[in-house]
Amino acid sequence: MLFQNLSPSPALSIARFSDIDAFRPVEFVADARSVPLTLANFHTARAMVQLPGCQIALLTSFPRIVDVSYRAAHGVVIFQIKDAYEVSVNGLSVNRPAFVGMRGNVDLQFVEPHGSLHAIIILGAGLRDREWFDTPDELCPFTPDADTLATVRSITTGILQTASARPDLLQSPSAALAIQEDLLLAIDEMFRRSRTPEWTNRLASRNYCHLVRMIDEYVGFHAASAIYSAELAEQCGVSVRTLGTAVASVRGMSLHRYLRLKQLWSARAQLVKGSDAITVTSCARANGFHHMGEFARLYRATFHETASQTLARARRAD
């Protein structure tokens, strides 16, 4: 509902996406690869406000699997706007109010079974170290005090509404600094009164993330080949059961479904280029599908259109 009450202004930029192919991540994300879990009623949006020493981004996400590399030299704080959400980060389930802080280069693998509304505070070089981040290049999760989180949420959404309705306030240096100070002091208090959640399975999670990266590399290198779980497990040096557990933990689905989903999205990525040299059959075979009936059925179920429709639309766009 928050986005419906926001309008673009000289102080507030808003981007809306109803097409997954047009979707782009926020600027400080160096590399992000999203695999939507469904394209039904796809829609996402983001709003951006620039303050003197930091930037605020508000984003609506969608059900997806994401590999993302954050590049935040001076730090970033991420929190959900509402309590009702579910996400798995590097194989660790987060199903209660939490926020994360990080500084430097951090690679994450996460799964959002449902879309959510979250805010990202990107710190600039001009801000003095507020001692929010103890360890660079590492994700730091926190369980916040409910009242301090509510305050940070309220101030953040209030800044967005001000940027929409009264952009002149944010264009005044003194007013913008005062607004920013309110936000920073609220985040100070949220960090001070938070605690680090007890995630006892963190070591296993790191191992599982490593296995999933090995799977991704293997599938990418053998895109046109049929992939068998026993052979894949042997290449990774673990049992099929361990491989399945790793994928379920990090990606939230079975090994079989994950492999099929990767192959389908790889095929679609080729089709949307609209090359005259490609055919649906050659594209399917180049991505490990050798039974065209199965490919057609899975493609339509996943993307709500046929592969030939995707290819035809891409060629018309050219």
Short mmCIF file of C-alpha atoms in Angstrom, two decimals:
data_model
loop_
_atom_site.label_atom_id
_atom_site.label_comp_id
_atom_site.label_asym_id
_atom_site.label_seq_id
_atom_site.Cartn_x
_atom_site.Cartn_y
_atom_site.Cartn_z
CA MET A 1 0.00 0.00 0.00
CA LEU A 2 2.91 2.39 0.68
CA PHE A 3 3.88 2.63 -3.00
CA GLN A 4 0.33 3.57 -3.96
CA ASN A 5 0.66 6.70 -1.84
CA LEU A 6 3.99 7.78 -3.35
CA SER A 7 4.50 9.90 -6.45
CA PRO A 8 7.80 10.72 -8.18
CA SER A 9 9.27 14.11 -7.36
CA PRO A 10 12.60 15.94 -7.68
CA ALA A 11 13.57 14.23 -4.39
CA LEU A 12 12.04 10.79 -5.02
CA SER A 13 12.64 8.46 -7.95
CA ILE A 14 10.27 5.54 -8.49
CA ALA A 15 10.74 2.64 -10.89
CA ARG A 16 8.06 0.03 -11.51
CA PHE A 17 8.56 -3.27 -13.32
CA SER A 18 5.82 -5.52 -14.68
CA ASP A 19 8.24 -7.49 -16.89
CA ILE A 20 10.96 -9.69 -15.38
CA ASP A 21 13.21 -9.02 -18.38
CA ALA A 22 13.18 -5.27 -17.63
CA PHE A 23 13.85 -5.68 -13.90
CA ARG A 24 17.14 -4.23 -12.65
CA PRO A 25 18.64 -4.39 -9.13
CA VAL A 26 19.64 -1.34 -7.12
CA GLU A 27 22.88 0.31 -8.14
CA PHE A 28 25.12 -0.82 -5.28
CA VAL A 29 24.43 -4.46 -6.09
CA ALA A 30 27.36 -5.43 -8.31
CA ASP A 31 25.85 -8.69 -9.48
CA ALA A 32 22.39 -10.14 -8.86
CA ARG A 33 20.82 -13.16 -10.49
CA SER A 34 17.14 -13.62 -9.67
CA VAL A 35 15.16 -16.72 -10.59
CA PRO A 36 11.46 -16.00 -9.97
CA LEU A 37 9.52 -18.87 -8.42
CA THR A 38 6.43 -17.71 -10.31
CA LEU A 39 5.70 -15.16 -13.03
CA ALA A 40 1.98 -14.99 -12.30
CA ASN A 41 0.97 -11.35 -11.72
CA PHE A 42 4.62 -10.28 -11.72
CA HIS A 43 5.16 -6.78 -10.39
CA THR A 44 7.90 -5.09 -8.42
CA ALA A 45 8.86 -1.52 -7.67
CA ARG A 46 11.47 0.56 -5.91
CA ALA A 47 11.70 4.10 -4.60
CA MET A 48 14.97 5.97 -3.97
CA VAL A 49 15.73 9.03 -1.84
CA GLN A 50 19.15 10.68 -1.63
CA LEU A 51 20.10 12.29 1.69
CA PRO A 52 23.37 14.21 2.28
CA GLY A 53 25.29 11.20 3.56
CA CYS A 54 23.20 8.16 2.68
CA GLN A 55 20.63 6.80 0.29
CA ILE A 56 17.32 5.12 1.10
CA ALA A 57 15.87 2.45 -1.18
CA LEU A 58 12.43 0.92 -0.64
CA LEU A 59 11.78 -2.23 -2.64
CA THR A 60 8.91 -4.62 -3.21
CA SER A 61 10.33 -8.02 -3.98
CA PHE A 62 8.76 -11.11 -5.54
CA PRO A 63 8.94 -14.87 -4.90
CA ARG A 64 12.43 -15.78 -6.07
CA ILE A 65 15.80 -17.41 -5.65
CA VAL A 66 18.63 -14.88 -5.63
CA ASP A 67 22.40 -14.97 -5.81
CA VAL A 68 23.61 -11.48 -5.04
CA SER A 69 26.91 -9.71 -4.49
CA TYR A 70 26.70 -6.58 -2.35
CA ARG A 71 29.38 -3.94 -2.79
CA ALA A 72 28.98 -1.46 0.03
CA ALA A 73 32.30 0.14 0.91
CA HIS A 74 30.85 2.27 3.71
CA GLY A 75 28.08 -0.01 4.91
CA VAL A 76 24.46 -0.94 4.34
CA VAL A 77 21.53 -1.74 6.64
CA ILE A 78 18.57 -3.81 5.42
CA PHE A 79 15.28 -4.39 7.23
CA GLN A 80 11.71 -5.43 6.45
CA ILE A 81 8.93 -2.87 6.64
CA LYS A 82 6.40 -5.43 7.90
CA ASP A 83 6.75 -8.37 10.29
CA ALA A 84 4.96 -10.94 8.13
CA TYR A 85 7.68 -12.34 5.90
CA GLU A 86 9.74 -15.44 5.36
CA VAL A 87 13.23 -15.67 3.89
CA SER A 88 16.20 -18.02 3.91
CA VAL A 89 19.66 -16.41 3.84
CA ASN A 90 22.59 -18.67 3.00
CA GLY A 91 20.48 -21.62 4.09
CA LEU A 92 19.49 -20.06 7.44
CA SER A 93 15.78 -19.48 7.96
CA VAL A 94 14.65 -16.03 9.08
CA ASN A 95 10.98 -16.02 10.03
CA ARG A 96 10.87 -13.30 12.69
CA PRO A 97 11.69 -9.57 12.69
CA ALA A 98 15.37 -9.10 11.94
CA PHE A 99 17.71 -6.71 10.23
CA VAL A 100 21.17 -7.08 8.75
CA GLY A 101 24.19 -4.85 8.57
CA MET A 102 27.22 -5.32 6.36
CA ARG A 103 30.22 -3.42 5.10
CA GLY A 104 32.51 -4.30 2.21
CA ASN A 105 31.90 -7.15 -0.23
CA VAL A 106 29.33 -9.77 0.77
CA ASP A 107 27.95 -12.62 -1.37
CA LEU A 108 24.55 -13.99 -0.39
CA GLN A 109 22.23 -16.75 -1.54
CA PHE A 110 18.66 -16.32 -0.43
CA VAL A 111 15.16 -17.57 -1.11
CA GLU A 112 11.97 -15.55 -0.75
CA PRO A 113 8.95 -17.88 -1.01
CA HIS A 114 6.72 -14.79 -0.98
CA GLY A 115 7.28 -11.19 -1.94
CA SER A 116 8.09 -8.63 0.74
CA LEU A 117 8.59 -4.92 1.30
CA HIS A 118 12.01 -3.96 2.60
CA ALA A 119 14.21 -0.93 3.02
CA ILE A 120 17.92 -0.55 2.34
CA ILE A 121 20.00 2.25 3.84
CA ILE A 122 23.22 2.71 1.84
CA LEU A 123 25.82 4.73 3.69
CA GLY A 124 28.08 7.20 1.89
CA ALA A 125 31.72 8.10 2.37
CA GLY A 126 30.84 11.32 4.16
CA LEU A 127 29.43 9.61 7.25
CA ARG A 128 31.70 9.00 10.21
CA ASP A 129 32.03 5.43 11.46
CA ARG A 130 29.14 4.82 13.84
CA GLU A 131 30.54 1.42 14.90
CA TRP A 132 27.64 -0.52 13.40
CA PHE A 133 29.81 -3.08 11.63
CA ASP A 134 32.38 -5.09 13.56
CA THR A 135 33.64 -7.30 10.75
CA PRO A 136 34.03 -6.22 7.10
CA ASP A 137 33.01 -8.54 4.25
CA GLU A 138 30.63 -10.49 6.46
CA LEU A 139 26.86 -10.57 6.90
CA CYS A 140 25.87 -9.45 10.41
CA PRO A 141 22.29 -10.44 11.33
CA PHE A 142 20.52 -8.93 14.34
CA THR A 143 17.29 -9.47 16.23
CA PRO A 144 16.03 -5.97 17.03
CA ASP A 145 14.10 -4.59 19.93
CA ALA A 146 10.52 -4.24 18.66
CA ASP A 147 10.14 -0.58 19.63
CA THR A 148 13.39 0.58 18.05
CA LEU A 149 12.63 -1.32 14.83
CA ALA A 150 9.19 0.29 14.72
CA THR A 151 10.80 3.72 15.11
CA VAL A 152 13.28 3.11 12.28
CA ARG A 153 10.46 1.85 10.04
CA SER A 154 8.30 4.88 10.83
CA ILE A 155 11.09 7.39 10.18
CA THR A 156 12.09 5.65 6.93
CA THR A 157 8.58 5.59 5.50
CA GLY A 158 8.05 9.16 6.71
CA ILE A 159 11.12 10.32 4.75
CA LEU A 160 9.76 8.67 1.60
CA GLN A 161 6.38 10.35 2.06
CA THR A 162 8.07 13.70 2.66
CA ALA A 163 10.18 13.27 -0.47
CA SER A 164 6.99 12.62 -2.42
CA ALA A 165 4.79 15.38 -0.99
CA ARG A 166 7.36 18.02 0.08
CA PRO A 167 10.50 17.56 -2.04
CA ASP A 168 11.54 21.13 -1.22
CA LEU A 169 12.37 20.05 2.35
CA LEU A 170 14.88 17.50 1.14
CA GLN A 171 16.37 19.99 -1.29
CA SER A 172 17.18 22.32 1.60
CA PRO A 173 20.63 21.27 2.96
CA SER A 174 19.83 22.12 6.59
CA ALA A 175 16.44 20.38 6.52
CA ALA A 176 17.89 17.32 4.76
CA LEU A 177 20.67 17.04 7.36
CA ALA A 178 18.13 17.22 10.20
CA ILE A 179 15.99 14.53 8.59
CA GLN A 180 19.05 12.33 8.07
CA GLU A 181 20.15 12.82 11.69
CA ASP A 182 16.78 11.57 12.95
CA LEU A 183 17.20 8.41 10.88
CA LEU A 184 20.81 7.79 11.93
CA LEU A 185 20.04 8.26 15.63
CA ALA A 186 17.14 5.81 15.35
CA ILE A 187 19.40 3.23 13.66
CA ASP A 188 22.04 3.85 16.37
CA GLU A 189 19.48 2.90 19.00
CA MET A 190 18.28 -0.12 17.01
CA PHE A 191 21.83 -1.47 16.87
CA ARG A 192 22.43 -0.70 20.55
CA ARG A 193 19.35 -2.59 21.71
CA SER A 194 19.61 -5.52 19.30
CA ARG A 195 21.14 -8.95 19.79
CA THR A 196 22.75 -11.43 17.47
CA PRO A 197 20.43 -14.41 16.79
CA GLU A 198 21.65 -17.83 17.82
CA TRP A 199 22.02 -19.64 14.49
CA THR A 200 23.59 -22.92 15.53
CA ASN A 201 23.74 -24.35 12.02
CA ARG A 202 25.91 -21.62 10.51
CA LEU A 203 28.85 -23.95 9.71
CA ALA A 204 26.61 -26.47 7.96
CA SER A 205 25.01 -23.57 6.08
CA ARG A 206 28.38 -22.42 4.73
CA ASN A 207 29.14 -25.94 3.52
CA TYR A 208 25.74 -26.17 1.84
CA CYS A 209 26.25 -22.82 0.10
CA HIS A 210 29.58 -24.09 -1.23
CA LEU A 211 27.90 -27.23 -2.59
CA VAL A 212 25.20 -25.19 -4.33
CA ARG A 213 27.87 -23.05 -5.99
CA MET A 214 29.55 -26.25 -7.20
CA ILE A 215 26.21 -27.43 -8.63
CA ASP A 216 25.71 -24.11 -10.43
CA GLU A 217 29.19 -24.27 -11.94
CA TYR A 218 28.73 -27.87 -13.06
CA VAL A 219 25.33 -27.19 -14.64
CA GLY A 220 26.70 -24.12 -16.42
CA PHE A 221 29.62 -26.09 -17.83
CA HIS A 222 27.46 -29.06 -18.90
CA ALA A 223 24.41 -27.09 -20.05
CA ALA A 224 23.63 -29.29 -23.05
CA SER A 225 24.10 -32.61 -21.25
CA ALA A 226 21.65 -34.69 -19.29
CA ILE A 227 22.54 -34.29 -15.62
CA TYR A 228 22.24 -37.25 -13.28
CA SER A 229 22.20 -36.83 -9.52
CA ALA A 230 24.69 -39.64 -8.79
CA GLU A 231 27.24 -38.22 -11.22
CA LEU A 232 26.71 -34.71 -9.88
CA ALA A 233 27.16 -35.89 -6.28
CA GLU A 234 30.35 -37.69 -7.24
CA GLN A 235 31.71 -34.51 -8.82
CA CYS A 236 30.91 -32.61 -5.62
CA GLY A 237 32.45 -35.31 -3.43
CA VAL A 238 29.32 -35.97 -1.35
CA SER A 239 26.36 -38.35 -1.31
CA VAL A 240 23.18 -37.68 -3.28
CA ARG A 241 21.37 -37.27 0.04
CA THR A 242 23.78 -34.57 1.21
CA LEU A 243 23.47 -32.81 -2.13
CA GLY A 244 19.68 -32.87 -1.86
CA THR A 245 19.83 -31.54 1.69
CA ALA A 246 22.11 -28.70 0.60
CA VAL A 247 19.77 -27.63 -2.21
CA ALA A 248 16.70 -27.87 0.03
CA SER A 249 18.43 -25.76 2.67
CA VAL A 250 19.84 -23.05 0.40
CA ARG A 251 17.31 -23.02 -2.47
CA GLY A 252 14.18 -24.23 -0.71
CA MET A 253 13.33 -26.99 -3.18
CA SER A 254 14.34 -30.47 -4.29
CA LEU A 255 17.49 -31.09 -6.31
CA HIS A 256 15.44 -32.29 -9.29
CA ARG A 257 13.23 -29.20 -9.33
CA TYR A 258 16.20 -26.88 -8.92
CA LEU A 259 18.10 -28.41 -11.84
CA ARG A 260 15.03 -28.22 -14.06
CA LEU A 261 14.39 -24.61 -13.06
CA LYS A 262 17.95 -23.60 -13.93
CA GLN A 263 17.71 -25.30 -17.32
CA LEU A 264 14.36 -23.67 -18.07
CA TRP A 265 15.60 -20.18 -17.22
CA SER A 266 18.75 -20.72 -19.23
CA ALA A 267 16.61 -21.69 -22.22
CA ARG A 268 14.38 -18.66 -21.77
CA ALA A 269 17.40 -16.34 -21.54
CA GLN A 270 18.43 -17.53 -25.00
CA LEU A 271 14.92 -17.27 -26.45
CA VAL A 272 14.37 -13.67 -25.31
CA LYS A 273 17.40 -12.59 -27.35
CA GLY A 274 15.29 -13.30 -30.45
CA SER A 275 18.17 -14.51 -32.60
CA ASP A 276 17.21 -15.64 -36.11
CA ALA A 277 19.70 -18.49 -35.75
CA ILE A 278 17.89 -20.12 -32.84
CA THR A 279 14.90 -22.44 -32.86
CA VAL A 280 12.87 -23.73 -29.95
CA THR A 281 14.18 -27.25 -30.54
CA SER A 282 17.83 -26.24 -30.71
CA CYS A 283 17.43 -24.08 -27.61
CA ALA A 284 15.80 -26.91 -25.65
CA ARG A 285 18.53 -29.36 -26.60
CA ALA A 286 21.27 -26.85 -25.81
CA ASN A 287 19.90 -26.73 -22.27
CA GLY A 288 19.64 -30.43 -21.56
CA PHE A 289 16.08 -31.14 -22.76
CA HIS A 290 15.89 -33.99 -25.24
CA HIS A 291 12.16 -34.74 -24.95
CA MET A 292 10.36 -31.83 -26.57
CA GLY A 293 7.01 -32.75 -25.05
CA GLU A 294 8.44 -32.49 -21.55
CA PHE A 295 10.18 -29.21 -22.39
CA ALA A 296 6.97 -27.72 -23.81
CA ARG A 297 4.94 -28.76 -20.76
CA LEU A 298 7.45 -27.49 -18.20
CA TYR A 299 8.09 -24.26 -20.09
CA ARG A 300 4.40 -23.36 -20.31
CA ALA A 301 3.80 -24.25 -16.65
CA THR A 302 6.72 -22.07 -15.55
CA PHE A 303 6.36 -19.03 -17.82
CA HIS A 304 2.63 -19.10 -18.67
CA GLU A 305 3.36 -19.05 -22.40
CA THR A 306 4.92 -21.37 -24.95
CA ALA A 307 8.58 -21.20 -25.90
CA SER A 308 7.59 -20.25 -29.45
CA GLN A 309 5.56 -17.32 -28.10
CA THR A 310 8.59 -16.09 -26.13
CA LEU A 311 10.77 -16.30 -29.22
CA ALA A 312 8.20 -14.62 -31.47
CA ARG A 313 7.71 -11.73 -29.04
CA ALA A 314 11.47 -11.20 -28.78
CA ARG A 315 11.80 -11.08 -32.57
CA ARG A 316 8.96 -8.56 -32.86
CA ALA A 317 10.68 -6.34 -30.28
CA ASP A 318 13.82 -6.32 -32.42
#
